[in-house]
mmCIF file of C-alpha atoms in Angstrom:
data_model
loop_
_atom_site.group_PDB
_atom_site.id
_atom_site.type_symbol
_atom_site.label_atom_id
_atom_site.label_comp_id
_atom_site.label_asym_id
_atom_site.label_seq_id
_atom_site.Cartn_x
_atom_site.Cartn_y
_atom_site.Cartn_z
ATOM 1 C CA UNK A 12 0.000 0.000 0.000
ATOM 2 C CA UNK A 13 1.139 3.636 -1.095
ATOM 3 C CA UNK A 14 1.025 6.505 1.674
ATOM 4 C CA UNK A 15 0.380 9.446 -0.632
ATOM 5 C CA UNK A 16 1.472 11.617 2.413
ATOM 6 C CA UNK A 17 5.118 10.413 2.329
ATOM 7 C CA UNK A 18 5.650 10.956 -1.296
ATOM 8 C CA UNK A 19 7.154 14.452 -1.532
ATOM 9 C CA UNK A 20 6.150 15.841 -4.480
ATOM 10 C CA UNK A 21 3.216 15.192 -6.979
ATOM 11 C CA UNK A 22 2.827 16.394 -10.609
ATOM 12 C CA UNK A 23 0.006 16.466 -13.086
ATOM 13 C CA UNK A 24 0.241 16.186 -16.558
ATOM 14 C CA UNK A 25 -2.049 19.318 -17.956
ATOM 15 C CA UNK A 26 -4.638 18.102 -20.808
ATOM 16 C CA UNK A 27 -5.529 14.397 -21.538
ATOM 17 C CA UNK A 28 -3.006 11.722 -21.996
ATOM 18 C CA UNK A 29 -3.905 8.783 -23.850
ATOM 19 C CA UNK A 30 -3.931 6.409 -20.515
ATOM 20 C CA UNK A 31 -3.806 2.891 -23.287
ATOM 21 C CA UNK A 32 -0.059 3.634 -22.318
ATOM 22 C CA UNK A 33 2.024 1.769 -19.407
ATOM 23 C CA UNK A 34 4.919 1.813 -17.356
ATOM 24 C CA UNK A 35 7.146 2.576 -20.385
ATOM 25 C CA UNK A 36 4.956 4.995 -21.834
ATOM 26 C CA UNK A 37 4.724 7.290 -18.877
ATOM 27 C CA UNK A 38 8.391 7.403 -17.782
ATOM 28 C CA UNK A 39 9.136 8.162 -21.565
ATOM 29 C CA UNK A 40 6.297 11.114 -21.032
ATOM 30 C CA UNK A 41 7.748 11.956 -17.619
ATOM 31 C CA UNK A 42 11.804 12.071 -19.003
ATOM 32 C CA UNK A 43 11.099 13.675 -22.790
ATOM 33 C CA UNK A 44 7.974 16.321 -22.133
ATOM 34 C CA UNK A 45 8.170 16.903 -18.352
ATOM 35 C CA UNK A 46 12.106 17.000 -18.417
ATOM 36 C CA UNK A 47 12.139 15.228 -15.341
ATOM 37 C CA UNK A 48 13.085 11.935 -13.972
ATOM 38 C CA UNK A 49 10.524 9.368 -13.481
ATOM 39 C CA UNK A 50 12.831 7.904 -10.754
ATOM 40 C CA UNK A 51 12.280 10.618 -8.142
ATOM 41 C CA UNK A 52 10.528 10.156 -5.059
ATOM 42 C CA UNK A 53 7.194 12.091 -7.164
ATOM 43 C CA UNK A 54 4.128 10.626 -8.071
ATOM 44 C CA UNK A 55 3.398 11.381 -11.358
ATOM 45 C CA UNK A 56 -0.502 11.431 -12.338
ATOM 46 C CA UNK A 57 -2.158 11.694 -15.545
ATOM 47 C CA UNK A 58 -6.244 11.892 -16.994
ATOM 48 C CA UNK A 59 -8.159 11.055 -19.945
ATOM 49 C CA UNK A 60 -10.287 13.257 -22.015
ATOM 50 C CA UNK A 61 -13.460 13.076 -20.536
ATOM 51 C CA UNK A 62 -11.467 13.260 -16.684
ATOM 52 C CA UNK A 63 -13.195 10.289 -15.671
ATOM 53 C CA UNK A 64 -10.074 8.089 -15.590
ATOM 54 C CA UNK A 65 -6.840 8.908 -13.736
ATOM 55 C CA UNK A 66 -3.444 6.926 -13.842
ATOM 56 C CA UNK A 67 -0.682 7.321 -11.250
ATOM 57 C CA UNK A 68 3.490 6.287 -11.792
ATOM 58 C CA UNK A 69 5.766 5.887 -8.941
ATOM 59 C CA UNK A 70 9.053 4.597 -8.389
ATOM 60 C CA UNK A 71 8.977 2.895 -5.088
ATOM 61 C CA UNK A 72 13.432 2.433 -5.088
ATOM 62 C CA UNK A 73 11.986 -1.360 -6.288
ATOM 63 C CA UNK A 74 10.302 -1.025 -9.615
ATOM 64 C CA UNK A 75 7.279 0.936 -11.149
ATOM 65 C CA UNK A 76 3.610 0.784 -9.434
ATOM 66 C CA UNK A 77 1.014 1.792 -11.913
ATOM 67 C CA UNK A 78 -2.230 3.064 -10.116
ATOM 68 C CA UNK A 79 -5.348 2.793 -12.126
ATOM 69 C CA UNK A 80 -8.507 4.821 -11.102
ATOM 70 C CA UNK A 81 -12.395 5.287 -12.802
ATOM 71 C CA UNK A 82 -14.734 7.190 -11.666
ATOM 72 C CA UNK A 83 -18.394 5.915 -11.916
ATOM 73 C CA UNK A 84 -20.145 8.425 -11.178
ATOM 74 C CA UNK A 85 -18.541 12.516 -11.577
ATOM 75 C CA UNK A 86 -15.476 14.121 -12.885
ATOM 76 C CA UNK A 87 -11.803 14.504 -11.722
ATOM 77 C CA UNK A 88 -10.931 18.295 -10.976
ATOM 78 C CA UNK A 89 -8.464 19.248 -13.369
ATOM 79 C CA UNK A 90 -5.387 21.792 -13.197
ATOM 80 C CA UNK A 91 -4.153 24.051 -16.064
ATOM 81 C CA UNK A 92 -1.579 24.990 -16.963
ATOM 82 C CA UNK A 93 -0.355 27.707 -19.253
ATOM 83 C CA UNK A 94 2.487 25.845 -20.820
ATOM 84 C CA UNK A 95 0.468 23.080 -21.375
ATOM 85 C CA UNK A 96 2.750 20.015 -19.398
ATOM 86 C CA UNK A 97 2.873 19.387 -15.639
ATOM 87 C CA UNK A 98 2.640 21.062 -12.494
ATOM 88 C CA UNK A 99 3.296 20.514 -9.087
ATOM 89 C CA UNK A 100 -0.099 20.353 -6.813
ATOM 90 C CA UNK A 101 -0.295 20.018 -2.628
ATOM 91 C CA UNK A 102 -0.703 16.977 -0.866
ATOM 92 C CA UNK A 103 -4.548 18.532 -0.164
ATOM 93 C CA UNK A 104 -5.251 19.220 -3.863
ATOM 94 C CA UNK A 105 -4.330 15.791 -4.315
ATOM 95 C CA UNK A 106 -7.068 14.502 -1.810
#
């Protein structure tokens, strides 16, 4: 089990990401667009179109966990950014 409250930093990818992708596809996101490393304590977190599907990456020092969550009822709140890639977001806009 994750505790969200130890990871240090969390980043959202701004806009949809086509979430057909795995653990490759994401660090390859995270490295190449973000410009950051995909193995820093971060959880990285990204959302379909419609923001009723969320995927998380995070390097636990082991390997890759891939976190899958839909909604079935609702909508994910969604950040935006101006450049269009990630942010960083608090540990209570996470929640």
């Amino acid at each position: 089990m994750i505790s969200f409250e130890k990871i240090p930093k969390v980043y959202i990818a701004c806009g949809p990401t086509d979430l057909r992708k795995g653990i490759d596809g994401y660090a390859h996101i995270i490295q190449d667009t973000f410009k950051l490393s995909p193995f820093q304590d971060a959880l990285f977190i990204f959302c379909n179109r419609s923001r009723t599907m969320i995927k998380c990456l995070y390097w636990d020092k082991s390997g890759f966990r891939l976190l899958h969550k839909r909604l079935e009822e609702g909508r994910f709140k969604w950040e935006k950014s101006s450049d269009g890639l990630c942010i960083e977001i608090s540990h209570r806009q996470l929640q």
